[in-house]
Amino acid sequence: MHEDQESRIFIFRIILIIVFALYTVRLFSLQIISGDIHQRAAQEISRRTYVIPAQRGEIFDRNFTRPFVINRDTFAVTLTPAEIPRGRMEEIIGAVSGILGVSSEEIRGKLPSQYLQQYQPVEIAANVPFSLISALAERKNMLPGISWHIKQVRNYINVGSLSHILGYVGDITRAELTTHYNLGYQQGDMIGKSGIERQYDEILRGKRGRETRTVDVRGRRITGQENIIREPPEMGRNLVLTIDNDLQTLVEKAMGSNTGAAVVIRPSTGEVLAMVSYPWYDPNIFTDGISSDFRALLDDPEKPLINRTIQSNYPPASTFKIILSTAIYAEKLFSPDQIIRCDGSINYGGRPWHCHERRTGHGRVNLRRALSESCNIYYMTVGRDFVREERIISYARDYGYGSVTGIDLPGEISGLIPTPQWKEQRFHERWQLGDTMNISIGQGDTLVTPLQMCNLVSMIVNNGKIYKPHVLKEVRDPVTNAIESVVNPQVLHESALPPSVFESIRQDMRSVVTHGTAFNLRQIETAGKTGTAQFGLADRWHLWYTAYAPFNSTNNDDKIAVTVVLEATTYQSGSPSVIASVIFQGYFMNQDFETAARTLGLWHLLQAGDR
């Protein structure tokens, strides 16, 4: 019995020695052999990474001399939930709300429930002025968990009519985060909402940096420089636009307070030199975060947020006669020299169809005179009896109508070229010859944007070639200003029509200026076409003018195309032909708006006192 007991004790001691040996080996392995590995793992667990936002790239005019958009320093206020004593959260939120002028509900909405027990700062207000930061600083001891830091925001400099081109930025929404998450976007990021800011957001946004700090078990930061690892952010690329700042200002002042749009394009490249949509807005409103101002923009009946150059379409009216003239020259179904008599109206379908420009009639007209004097009777007759709707629609599409131009701005619409199939589907009605008469003079359901209209002129200038319109010229390094990439001209469409057709159209458009309905400049030869579109109001019209200059130049690189549309206006409010003439005068003679208007004797017509 005694021997059995000693044997058991001996076995127990052996087991203890083995277990102790195993533990010793394991500890040796953990602390000596794998010590570095586990130490690094422990450090990783005790570290927290904070995002350092990157500066957005800046935006400049075509000469890289005038900044349109820069960044400026402001303050952002953060709240760290775990630093607020238990039971004082509502008190602190209420106090901060009173100082910042931000509602308590808005602050609570920015505090995710998973953060309420963490030492993770949450931004509750941005673009806070220094005076309010001073007020917070005075109450620092009474506001635990509240802190602030410098934050950069967008500053749109004297932007005026550039607002629709540049756009604005804002906090990323949940819907945007869903679609952009795989591109590296995160909650709290700023993202372009419209214009260039949206179109080229990935180029402008840069690359965020990171700061890794050691924290304790509760997530509180441990002070000491050795506990910080910093990866600096990388600023976004700078963008240089095709916009000529002086020309943009000239066009803006020439348009004045007329609701509408104006576009200036270089036909040989597709570069947009100026683009004005009135009314416009101040994108700094979105940076300032004043919700009442934003609401006023949304409720404004004139809809200033719409870029009318690409997001509004209008009946092209008599400018469409250029397309029908093209069909007449190309198809040879009706001789351009053949005469049609205009007595001011014709009867068809039991009602009279009038000649808008001259109710008493134009008399005997051929094609050139019909275009220069904008004779409806001529085009309605030729369109209905000779060219017909299928060819008219085909030539309209050849000019790009009914399709987006693909300009590098978001939100472009395609306009509309009605067809018999479209009418059948939309109204359950058959196409009538009256519809052909309407489309022949640019009325009815036909709709085009000002940019599409400008592209039509570009195609005529280029003998059938249209270059894709663009507002980005080049991308530059934000540090060295070195050019990283350049936007080269890209052919959007090339017509199969012979150059002789476009030469005839150019001569006819010149006749519109010298013998017809457009203003004739003395020093610059222009060629264009006017249009007056009915849209339902007896005393108001959409007024068009689309043109190019100089007519006599053999170098297309010297030429610009201009399109102006005045929306729902009267003849007394202004003339697109006059506005375009001031634009041509100012651009080619290197004059500002006032000098150009006075030189042409148009200062009083343009209501200079209101500009």
Coordinates of C-alpha atoms in Angstrom, one line a residue:
M1 CA 0.0 0.0 0.0
H2 CA 2.8 2.3 0.9
E3 CA 4.7 1.4 -2.3
D4 CA 1.5 2.2 -4.4
Q5 CA 1.2 5.6 -2.8
E6 CA 4.8 6.4 -3.5
S7 CA 4.4 5.2 -7.1
R8 CA 1.4 7.5 -7.6
I9 CA 3.3 10.5 -6.2
F10 CA 6.2 9.8 -8.5
I11 CA 3.9 9.6 -11.5
F12 CA 2.2 12.9 -10.5
R13 CA 5.6 14.6 -10.1
I14 CA 6.6 13.4 -13.6
I15 CA 3.3 14.8 -15.0
L16 CA 4.0 18.1 -13.3
I17 CA 7.5 18.2 -14.6
I18 CA 6.3 17.5 -18.2
V19 CA 3.5 20.2 -18.0
F20 CA 6.0 22.7 -16.5
A21 CA 8.4 21.9 -19.3
L22 CA 5.8 22.3 -21.9
Y23 CA 4.8 25.7 -20.5
T24 CA 8.4 26.7 -20.3
V25 CA 9.0 25.7 -24.0
R26 CA 5.8 27.5 -25.0
L27 CA 6.7 30.7 -23.1
F28 CA 10.2 30.6 -24.6
S29 CA 8.7 30.3 -28.0
L30 CA 6.2 33.1 -27.4
Q31 CA 8.6 35.5 -25.8
I32 CA 12.0 34.7 -27.4
I33 CA 11.4 32.9 -30.7
S34 CA 8.1 34.6 -31.8
G35 CA 8.4 37.6 -29.5
D36 CA 8.8 40.2 -32.3
I37 CA 5.8 38.9 -34.1
H38 CA 3.5 39.0 -31.2
Q39 CA 4.8 42.4 -30.1
R40 CA 4.0 43.8 -33.5
A41 CA 0.5 42.2 -33.4
A42 CA -0.1 43.8 -29.9
Q43 CA 1.0 47.1 -31.2
E44 CA -1.4 46.8 -34.2
I45 CA -4.2 46.0 -31.9
S46 CA -3.5 49.1 -29.8
R47 CA -3.2 51.5 -32.7
R48 CA -5.9 53.5 -34.4
T49 CA -5.7 55.0 -37.9
Y50 CA -7.2 58.4 -38.7
V51 CA -7.8 59.7 -42.2
I52 CA -6.1 62.9 -43.3
P53 CA -8.2 64.5 -46.0
A54 CA -6.5 65.4 -49.3
Q55 CA -6.7 68.9 -50.8
R56 CA -8.8 68.9 -54.0
G57 CA -7.1 70.0 -57.1
E58 CA -7.7 73.6 -58.3
I59 CA -9.3 74.7 -61.5
F60 CA -8.0 77.4 -63.9
D61 CA -8.8 79.2 -67.1
R62 CA -7.3 78.1 -70.5
N63 CA -4.2 80.3 -70.1
F64 CA -3.5 79.0 -66.6
T65 CA -3.4 82.6 -65.3
R66 CA -6.9 82.9 -63.6
P67 CA -7.9 80.5 -60.9
F68 CA -11.6 79.7 -60.9
V69 CA -11.6 77.4 -57.9
I70 CA -9.1 77.2 -55.0
N71 CA -9.1 75.9 -51.5
R72 CA -9.3 78.0 -48.4
D73 CA -8.8 77.2 -44.7
T74 CA -11.8 77.1 -42.4
F75 CA -12.7 75.3 -39.1
A76 CA -14.5 72.1 -38.5
V77 CA -16.0 71.2 -35.1
T78 CA -15.9 67.6 -33.8
L79 CA -17.5 65.7 -30.9
T80 CA -15.8 62.7 -29.2
P81 CA -18.7 60.9 -27.5
A82 CA -16.7 58.9 -25.0
E83 CA -15.1 62.0 -23.6
I84 CA -18.5 63.4 -22.5
P85 CA -19.5 62.4 -18.9
R86 CA -22.4 60.1 -18.5
G87 CA -25.7 61.9 -18.6
R88 CA -24.4 65.2 -20.1
M89 CA -24.7 64.4 -23.8
E90 CA -27.9 66.3 -24.4
E91 CA -26.6 69.2 -22.3
I92 CA -23.4 69.4 -24.4
I93 CA -25.3 69.0 -27.7
G94 CA -27.7 71.8 -26.7
A95 CA -24.9 74.2 -25.7
V96 CA -23.0 73.6 -29.0
S97 CA -26.2 73.9 -31.0
G98 CA -26.8 77.3 -29.5
I99 CA -23.3 78.5 -30.2
L100 CA -23.0 77.2 -33.8
G101 CA -26.5 77.8 -34.9
V102 CA -26.9 74.2 -35.9
S103 CA -30.0 72.3 -34.7
S104 CA -29.6 69.6 -32.1
E105 CA -31.4 67.2 -34.4
E106 CA -28.8 67.8 -37.0
I107 CA -25.9 67.1 -34.6
R108 CA -27.6 64.0 -33.2
G109 CA -28.0 62.7 -36.8
K110 CA -24.3 62.9 -37.3
L111 CA -23.5 60.7 -34.3
P112 CA -23.8 57.0 -35.3
S113 CA -25.0 54.8 -32.4
Q114 CA -21.9 52.6 -32.7
Y115 CA -19.7 55.6 -31.9
L116 CA -21.4 56.7 -28.7
Q117 CA -19.0 54.8 -26.4
Q118 CA -15.9 55.4 -28.4
Y119 CA -13.0 57.9 -28.5
Q120 CA -13.6 58.4 -32.2
P121 CA -14.1 62.1 -33.1
V122 CA -17.2 62.8 -35.2
E123 CA -17.4 66.0 -37.3
I124 CA -20.6 67.8 -36.4
A125 CA -20.1 71.2 -38.2
A126 CA -17.9 72.4 -41.1
N127 CA -17.0 75.8 -42.4
V128 CA -17.3 77.3 -39.0
P129 CA -16.2 81.0 -38.7
F130 CA -13.4 82.0 -36.3
S131 CA -15.8 84.0 -34.2
L132 CA -17.8 80.9 -33.3
I133 CA -14.6 78.9 -32.7
S134 CA -13.6 81.7 -30.2
A135 CA -17.0 81.3 -28.5
L136 CA -16.4 77.6 -28.2
A137 CA -12.8 78.2 -26.8
E138 CA -14.2 80.5 -24.1
R139 CA -16.4 77.7 -22.9
K140 CA -13.8 74.9 -23.4
N141 CA -13.9 73.8 -19.8
M142 CA -17.6 73.5 -19.9
L143 CA -17.7 71.6 -23.1
P144 CA -15.9 68.3 -22.7
G145 CA -15.6 66.2 -25.8
I146 CA -15.8 69.2 -28.1
S147 CA -12.8 70.1 -30.3
W148 CA -12.0 71.8 -33.6
H149 CA -9.4 71.7 -36.3
I150 CA -8.6 73.5 -39.6
K151 CA -10.3 72.1 -42.6
Q152 CA -10.0 73.2 -46.3
V153 CA -13.1 73.9 -48.3
R154 CA -13.8 75.0 -51.9
N155 CA -13.6 78.7 -52.7
Y156 CA -15.2 79.7 -56.0
I157 CA -13.7 83.1 -57.0
N158 CA -16.0 85.7 -58.6
V159 CA -17.5 82.7 -60.4
G160 CA -20.6 84.4 -61.9
S161 CA -21.8 82.6 -65.0
L162 CA -19.1 79.9 -64.6
S163 CA -21.2 78.2 -61.9
H164 CA -22.8 75.8 -64.3
I165 CA -19.5 74.7 -65.7
L166 CA -17.6 74.4 -62.4
G167 CA -20.5 72.9 -60.3
Y168 CA -20.0 72.4 -56.6
V169 CA -19.1 69.7 -54.0
G170 CA -20.9 68.3 -51.0
D171 CA -20.9 65.4 -48.5
I172 CA -21.2 62.0 -50.1
T173 CA -24.6 60.5 -49.6
R174 CA -25.5 56.9 -48.8
A175 CA -26.6 56.4 -52.4
E176 CA -23.4 57.8 -53.8
L177 CA -21.4 55.8 -51.3
T178 CA -23.1 52.6 -52.5
T179 CA -22.0 53.2 -56.1
H180 CA -18.6 54.7 -55.3
Y181 CA -17.4 52.5 -52.5
N182 CA -15.2 50.3 -54.7
L183 CA -13.5 53.5 -56.0
G184 CA -12.1 54.2 -52.5
Y185 CA -14.8 56.6 -51.3
Q186 CA -15.7 56.6 -47.6
Q187 CA -18.4 58.1 -45.3
G188 CA -17.6 61.7 -44.7
D189 CA -15.8 62.3 -48.0
M190 CA -16.6 65.3 -50.2
I191 CA -17.7 64.6 -53.7
G192 CA -18.5 66.6 -56.8
K193 CA -22.2 67.1 -57.2
S194 CA -22.4 68.8 -60.6
G195 CA -20.3 70.4 -63.4
I196 CA -16.6 69.8 -63.6
E197 CA -16.4 69.1 -59.9
R198 CA -18.5 66.0 -60.6
Q199 CA -17.3 65.0 -64.0
Y200 CA -13.6 64.9 -62.9
D201 CA -14.0 64.2 -59.2
E202 CA -11.6 61.2 -59.3
I203 CA -8.9 63.5 -60.7
L204 CA -9.6 66.4 -58.4
R205 CA -10.1 64.5 -55.1
G206 CA -6.5 63.4 -54.6
K207 CA -5.3 60.7 -52.3
R208 CA -6.1 60.8 -48.6
G209 CA -3.3 60.4 -46.0
R210 CA -3.3 58.5 -42.8
E211 CA -2.1 59.1 -39.2
T212 CA -1.7 56.0 -37.0
R213 CA -1.6 56.6 -33.2
T214 CA -1.2 54.2 -30.3
V215 CA -4.2 54.2 -28.0
D216 CA -5.1 52.6 -24.7
V217 CA -7.7 49.8 -24.2
R218 CA -10.5 52.4 -24.2
G219 CA -9.3 54.0 -27.4
R220 CA -7.8 57.1 -25.9
R221 CA -4.7 58.6 -27.6
I222 CA -1.3 58.0 -25.9
T223 CA 0.8 61.2 -26.2
G224 CA 4.3 61.1 -27.6
Q225 CA 5.7 61.6 -31.0
E226 CA 7.1 58.1 -31.1
N227 CA 3.5 56.8 -31.0
I228 CA 2.6 58.5 -34.3
I229 CA 3.1 57.1 -37.8
R230 CA 2.1 59.6 -40.5
E231 CA 1.4 59.0 -44.3
P232 CA 0.9 62.5 -45.8
P233 CA -2.0 63.1 -48.2
E234 CA -1.5 63.7 -51.9
M235 CA -3.3 66.7 -53.4
G236 CA -5.6 66.2 -56.4
R237 CA -4.6 67.2 -59.9
N238 CA -5.1 70.8 -61.2
L239 CA -7.4 71.2 -64.1
V240 CA -7.0 73.7 -66.9
L241 CA -10.3 74.4 -68.8
T242 CA -10.8 75.5 -72.3
I243 CA -12.7 78.5 -71.1
D244 CA -11.4 81.9 -72.1
N245 CA -12.0 84.1 -69.0
D246 CA -12.2 87.4 -70.9
L247 CA -14.6 85.9 -73.4
Q248 CA -16.7 84.3 -70.7
T249 CA -17.0 87.7 -69.0
L250 CA -17.9 89.4 -72.4
V251 CA -20.6 86.8 -73.1
E252 CA -21.9 87.1 -69.6
K253 CA -22.3 90.9 -69.8
A254 CA -23.7 90.7 -73.4
M255 CA -26.4 88.3 -72.2
G256 CA -27.2 90.6 -69.2
S257 CA -30.4 89.7 -67.4
N258 CA -32.0 87.8 -70.3
T259 CA -33.0 84.3 -69.4
G260 CA -31.4 82.0 -71.8
A261 CA -28.0 80.6 -72.9
A262 CA -25.0 81.4 -75.1
V263 CA -22.2 79.0 -76.3
V264 CA -19.0 79.8 -78.0
I265 CA -17.0 76.9 -79.6
R266 CA -13.9 76.6 -81.7
P267 CA -15.2 74.4 -84.5
S268 CA -11.7 73.1 -85.5
T269 CA -11.2 71.5 -82.1
G270 CA -14.5 71.3 -80.2
E271 CA -13.1 73.5 -77.4
V272 CA -15.8 75.4 -75.5
L273 CA -14.4 78.9 -75.2
A274 CA -17.4 80.3 -73.3
M275 CA -20.7 78.9 -71.9
V276 CA -23.3 81.1 -70.2
S277 CA -26.6 80.0 -68.8
Y278 CA -28.8 82.7 -67.1
P279 CA -29.8 82.8 -64.3
W280 CA -26.9 81.3 -62.6
Y281 CA -26.1 80.8 -58.9
D282 CA -23.2 81.1 -56.4
P283 CA -21.7 77.7 -55.7
N284 CA -20.2 79.1 -52.5
I285 CA -23.7 78.7 -51.0
F286 CA -23.1 74.9 -50.8
T287 CA -19.7 75.5 -49.1
D288 CA -21.2 77.9 -46.6
G289 CA -23.9 75.3 -45.8
I290 CA -26.8 77.8 -45.5
S291 CA -29.8 75.5 -46.0
S292 CA -32.2 78.4 -46.6
D293 CA -30.2 79.7 -49.5
F294 CA -30.1 76.2 -51.1
R295 CA -33.9 75.9 -50.6
A296 CA -34.4 79.2 -52.3
L297 CA -32.4 78.0 -55.3
L298 CA -34.6 74.8 -55.5
D299 CA -37.8 76.9 -55.2
D300 CA -36.8 79.6 -57.7
P301 CA -39.3 79.4 -60.6
E302 CA -36.5 80.4 -63.1
K303 CA -34.5 77.3 -62.1
P304 CA -31.0 78.7 -61.8
L305 CA -29.5 75.3 -61.1
I306 CA -30.2 74.2 -64.7
N307 CA -27.4 74.6 -67.2
R308 CA -29.6 75.8 -70.1
T309 CA -26.8 75.2 -72.7
I310 CA -27.1 71.4 -72.3
Q311 CA -30.1 70.7 -70.0
S312 CA -32.8 72.8 -71.7
N313 CA -34.1 72.3 -75.2
Y314 CA -36.2 74.5 -77.4
P315 CA -37.9 74.4 -80.8
P316 CA -35.1 75.4 -83.3
A317 CA -37.6 77.5 -85.4
S318 CA -36.1 79.0 -88.5
T319 CA -32.6 77.9 -87.7
F320 CA -33.8 74.4 -88.8
K321 CA -34.1 75.8 -92.3
I322 CA -30.3 75.3 -92.6
I323 CA -31.0 71.5 -92.4
L324 CA -33.7 71.6 -95.0
S325 CA -31.5 73.7 -97.3
T326 CA -28.8 71.0 -96.9
A327 CA -31.2 68.4 -98.1
I328 CA -32.3 70.5 -101.0
Y329 CA -28.7 70.9 -102.2
A330 CA -27.7 67.3 -101.6
E331 CA -30.8 65.5 -102.9
K332 CA -31.3 67.6 -106.0
L333 CA -35.1 66.9 -105.8
F334 CA -35.8 70.6 -106.1
S335 CA -33.6 73.1 -107.8
P336 CA -32.2 75.8 -105.5
D337 CA -32.9 78.4 -108.2
Q338 CA -36.5 77.3 -108.7
I339 CA -39.0 80.0 -107.6
I340 CA -41.8 79.6 -105.2
R341 CA -44.3 82.5 -104.6
C342 CA -44.9 83.6 -101.1
D343 CA -48.1 85.6 -100.5
G344 CA -47.8 85.5 -96.7
S345 CA -49.8 82.3 -96.1
I346 CA -50.9 79.1 -97.7
N347 CA -54.0 77.0 -96.8
Y348 CA -53.6 73.4 -95.9
G349 CA -55.7 71.0 -93.8
G350 CA -58.5 73.6 -93.6
R351 CA -56.4 76.3 -92.0
P352 CA -53.9 79.0 -93.0
W353 CA -50.2 78.6 -92.5
H354 CA -48.5 82.0 -92.1
C355 CA -45.1 83.3 -93.0
H356 CA -43.9 84.7 -89.6
E357 CA -41.3 87.2 -90.8
R358 CA -43.5 88.9 -93.3
R359 CA -47.3 88.4 -93.2
T360 CA -47.7 90.3 -96.5
G361 CA -45.5 87.8 -98.2
H362 CA -42.0 87.7 -99.7
G363 CA -43.1 87.4 -103.3
R364 CA -41.0 85.3 -105.6
V365 CA -38.2 83.5 -103.7
N366 CA -35.5 81.0 -104.5
L367 CA -33.5 79.0 -101.9
R368 CA -30.9 81.7 -101.0
R369 CA -33.5 84.4 -100.6
A370 CA -35.8 82.0 -98.7
L371 CA -33.1 81.4 -96.1
S372 CA -31.9 85.0 -95.9
E373 CA -35.4 86.3 -95.4
S374 CA -36.6 83.2 -93.5
C375 CA -39.6 82.5 -95.7
N376 CA -41.8 79.8 -94.1
I377 CA -43.9 79.3 -97.2
Y378 CA -40.9 78.3 -99.2
Y379 CA -39.7 75.7 -96.7
M380 CA -43.1 74.3 -95.8
T381 CA -43.9 73.8 -99.5
V382 CA -40.5 72.2 -100.4
G383 CA -40.5 70.1 -97.3
R384 CA -44.0 68.8 -97.8
D385 CA -44.0 68.3 -101.6
F386 CA -40.4 67.4 -102.4
V387 CA -38.0 66.5 -99.6
R388 CA -40.6 64.8 -97.2
E389 CA -40.2 63.8 -93.6
E390 CA -37.9 60.8 -93.9
R391 CA -35.1 62.8 -95.6
I392 CA -35.6 65.8 -93.3
I393 CA -35.3 63.5 -90.2
S394 CA -32.2 61.8 -91.7
Y395 CA -30.4 65.2 -92.3
A396 CA -31.3 66.4 -88.9
R397 CA -29.7 63.4 -87.4
D398 CA -26.7 63.8 -89.6
Y399 CA -26.2 67.2 -88.0
G400 CA -26.4 65.5 -84.5
Y401 CA -29.9 66.5 -83.5
G402 CA -31.7 64.0 -81.3
S403 CA -28.3 62.7 -79.8
V404 CA -26.2 64.0 -77.0
T405 CA -22.9 65.7 -78.0
G406 CA -21.0 63.8 -75.3
I407 CA -19.6 67.0 -73.8
D408 CA -17.6 66.4 -70.5
L409 CA -20.3 67.9 -68.3
P410 CA -23.0 65.8 -66.5
G411 CA -26.7 66.0 -67.2
E412 CA -26.7 66.7 -71.0
I413 CA -30.1 65.9 -72.7
S414 CA -30.5 64.7 -76.2
G415 CA -33.4 66.9 -77.5
L416 CA -35.9 65.4 -79.8
I417 CA -36.4 64.8 -83.5
P418 CA -40.0 63.6 -84.0
T419 CA -40.6 60.7 -86.3
P420 CA -43.8 58.9 -87.6
Q421 CA -43.0 56.0 -85.3
W422 CA -42.5 58.3 -82.3
K423 CA -45.8 60.0 -82.9
E424 CA -47.6 56.7 -83.2
Q425 CA -46.2 55.5 -79.9
R426 CA -46.6 58.8 -78.1
F427 CA -50.0 60.0 -79.3
H428 CA -51.4 57.0 -81.1
E429 CA -51.8 59.1 -84.2
R430 CA -50.6 58.8 -87.8
W431 CA -48.0 61.3 -89.2
Q432 CA -49.7 63.9 -91.4
L433 CA -48.3 66.2 -94.0
G434 CA -49.0 69.0 -91.6
D435 CA -46.3 67.5 -89.3
T436 CA -43.9 67.6 -92.2
M437 CA -44.7 71.3 -92.7
N438 CA -44.1 71.9 -89.0
I439 CA -40.8 70.1 -88.9
S440 CA -39.6 71.9 -92.1
I441 CA -39.6 75.2 -90.2
G442 CA -38.4 73.9 -86.9
Q443 CA -41.7 73.9 -85.1
G444 CA -43.9 71.2 -83.7
D445 CA -42.2 68.7 -81.4
T446 CA -38.6 69.3 -82.6
L447 CA -36.4 70.2 -79.7
V448 CA -32.6 71.0 -79.6
T449 CA -30.2 72.3 -77.1
P450 CA -28.0 75.4 -77.6
L451 CA -24.9 73.2 -77.7
Q452 CA -26.4 71.0 -80.4
M453 CA -27.2 74.2 -82.4
C454 CA -23.6 75.3 -82.0
N455 CA -22.4 71.9 -83.2
L456 CA -24.5 72.4 -86.4
V457 CA -22.6 75.5 -87.3
S458 CA -19.3 73.7 -86.5
M459 CA -20.2 71.0 -88.9
I460 CA -20.9 73.5 -91.7
V461 CA -17.6 75.3 -91.0
N462 CA -15.7 72.0 -91.0
N463 CA -17.3 70.7 -94.3
G464 CA -19.2 68.0 -92.5
K465 CA -17.0 67.2 -89.5
I466 CA -18.1 67.7 -85.9
Y467 CA -15.5 67.5 -83.0
K468 CA -16.7 66.4 -79.6
P469 CA -17.2 69.5 -77.5
H470 CA -15.1 69.6 -74.3
V471 CA -14.3 72.0 -71.5
L472 CA -11.2 70.3 -70.1
K473 CA -8.0 71.4 -71.8
E474 CA -5.3 69.7 -69.7
V475 CA -4.4 68.2 -66.4
R476 CA -1.4 69.5 -64.4
D477 CA 0.7 68.4 -61.5
P478 CA -0.3 70.5 -58.4
V479 CA 3.3 70.9 -57.2
T480 CA 5.4 71.4 -60.3
N481 CA 2.6 72.6 -62.7
A482 CA 3.9 70.2 -65.3
I483 CA 1.3 69.1 -67.9
E484 CA 0.4 65.5 -67.3
S485 CA -2.2 65.0 -70.0
V486 CA -3.9 67.0 -72.7
V487 CA -7.3 66.6 -74.3
N488 CA -6.9 66.2 -78.0
P489 CA -9.6 66.9 -80.6
Q490 CA -11.9 63.9 -81.1
V491 CA -14.1 63.5 -84.1
L492 CA -17.7 63.0 -83.0
H493 CA -19.3 62.6 -86.4
E494 CA -18.3 63.0 -90.1
S495 CA -20.9 63.5 -92.7
A496 CA -20.7 61.8 -96.1
L497 CA -22.0 64.9 -97.9
P498 CA -19.6 66.6 -100.3
P499 CA -17.8 69.9 -99.3
S500 CA -19.7 71.7 -102.1
V501 CA -23.0 71.3 -100.1
F502 CA -21.5 73.0 -97.1
E503 CA -19.9 75.7 -99.2
S504 CA -23.4 76.6 -100.6
I505 CA -24.8 76.6 -97.0
R506 CA -22.1 79.0 -95.9
Q507 CA -22.8 81.4 -98.7
D508 CA -26.5 81.3 -97.9
M509 CA -25.8 82.0 -94.2
R510 CA -23.7 84.9 -95.2
S511 CA -26.6 86.2 -97.2
V512 CA -28.7 86.1 -94.0
V513 CA -26.4 88.7 -92.6
T514 CA -25.9 90.9 -95.7
H515 CA -29.4 90.8 -97.1
G516 CA -31.6 89.2 -94.4
T517 CA -32.6 89.1 -90.8
A518 CA -29.3 89.3 -88.9
F519 CA -27.2 92.2 -87.7
N520 CA -24.3 93.0 -90.0
L521 CA -20.9 93.9 -88.6
R522 CA -18.7 96.4 -90.4
Q523 CA -15.3 95.1 -89.5
I524 CA -16.0 91.3 -89.2
E525 CA -17.7 89.2 -91.8
T526 CA -20.2 86.8 -90.1
A527 CA -22.6 84.2 -91.4
G528 CA -25.5 82.9 -89.4
K529 CA -29.3 82.2 -89.1
T530 CA -32.0 83.7 -86.9
G531 CA -35.0 81.9 -85.5
T532 CA -38.2 82.7 -83.7
A533 CA -39.9 79.8 -81.9
Q534 CA -43.5 79.8 -80.8
F535 CA -44.2 77.9 -77.6
G536 CA -47.7 78.7 -76.5
L537 CA -47.7 82.4 -75.4
A538 CA -49.0 85.0 -77.9
D539 CA -46.6 87.8 -76.9
R540 CA -43.4 85.8 -76.1
W541 CA -41.0 83.7 -78.2
H542 CA -37.8 81.8 -77.9
L543 CA -35.4 83.8 -80.0
W544 CA -32.3 82.2 -81.6
Y545 CA -29.2 83.2 -83.4
T546 CA -26.4 80.9 -84.5
A547 CA -23.4 82.1 -86.5
Y548 CA -19.7 81.9 -87.1
A549 CA -16.9 84.3 -88.0
P550 CA -14.8 85.3 -89.7
F551 CA -16.6 84.2 -92.9
N552 CA -13.7 85.2 -95.2
S553 CA -11.0 83.3 -93.4
T554 CA -9.5 80.2 -95.0
N555 CA -8.1 79.0 -91.7
N556 CA -10.7 77.2 -89.6
D557 CA -8.5 77.6 -86.5
D558 CA -9.3 81.3 -86.6
K559 CA -13.1 80.8 -86.6
I560 CA -15.5 80.6 -83.7
A561 CA -19.1 79.5 -83.6
V562 CA -21.6 81.4 -81.4
T563 CA -25.1 80.4 -80.5
V564 CA -27.5 82.6 -78.4
V565 CA -31.0 81.7 -77.3
L566 CA -33.3 84.0 -75.3
E567 CA -36.0 82.2 -73.5
A568 CA -39.7 83.2 -73.4
T569 CA -38.9 86.8 -74.3
T570 CA -40.2 89.7 -76.4
Y571 CA -38.5 91.5 -79.2
Q572 CA -38.0 94.5 -77.0
S573 CA -36.1 92.5 -74.4
G574 CA -33.1 92.0 -76.7
S575 CA -31.9 90.4 -79.9
P576 CA -29.7 87.3 -80.0
S577 CA -28.2 88.6 -83.3
V578 CA -27.2 91.8 -81.5
I579 CA -25.8 89.9 -78.5
A580 CA -23.8 87.6 -80.8
S581 CA -22.5 90.6 -82.8
V582 CA -21.1 92.2 -79.6
I583 CA -19.5 88.8 -78.8
F584 CA -17.8 88.7 -82.2
Q585 CA -16.7 92.3 -82.0
G586 CA -15.2 91.9 -78.5
Y587 CA -13.5 88.7 -79.3
F588 CA -11.9 89.6 -82.7
M589 CA -11.2 93.2 -81.9
N590 CA -9.9 92.5 -78.3
Q591 CA -12.5 94.8 -76.7
D592 CA -14.4 94.5 -73.5
F593 CA -18.2 94.5 -73.4
E594 CA -18.8 98.2 -73.0
T595 CA -16.2 99.1 -75.7
A596 CA -17.6 96.6 -78.2
A597 CA -21.2 97.7 -77.6
R598 CA -20.4 101.4 -77.9
T599 CA -18.3 100.7 -81.1
L600 CA -21.3 99.0 -82.7
G601 CA -23.7 101.7 -81.5
L602 CA -25.6 99.0 -79.5
W603 CA -25.1 100.2 -76.0
H604 CA -28.7 101.4 -75.6
L605 CA -30.2 98.3 -77.2
L606 CA -28.4 96.0 -74.7
Q607 CA -29.9 97.9 -71.7
A608 CA -26.4 98.6 -70.4
G609 CA -27.6 100.1 -67.2
D610 CA -28.9 96.7 -66.0
R611 CA -25.7 94.8 -66.6

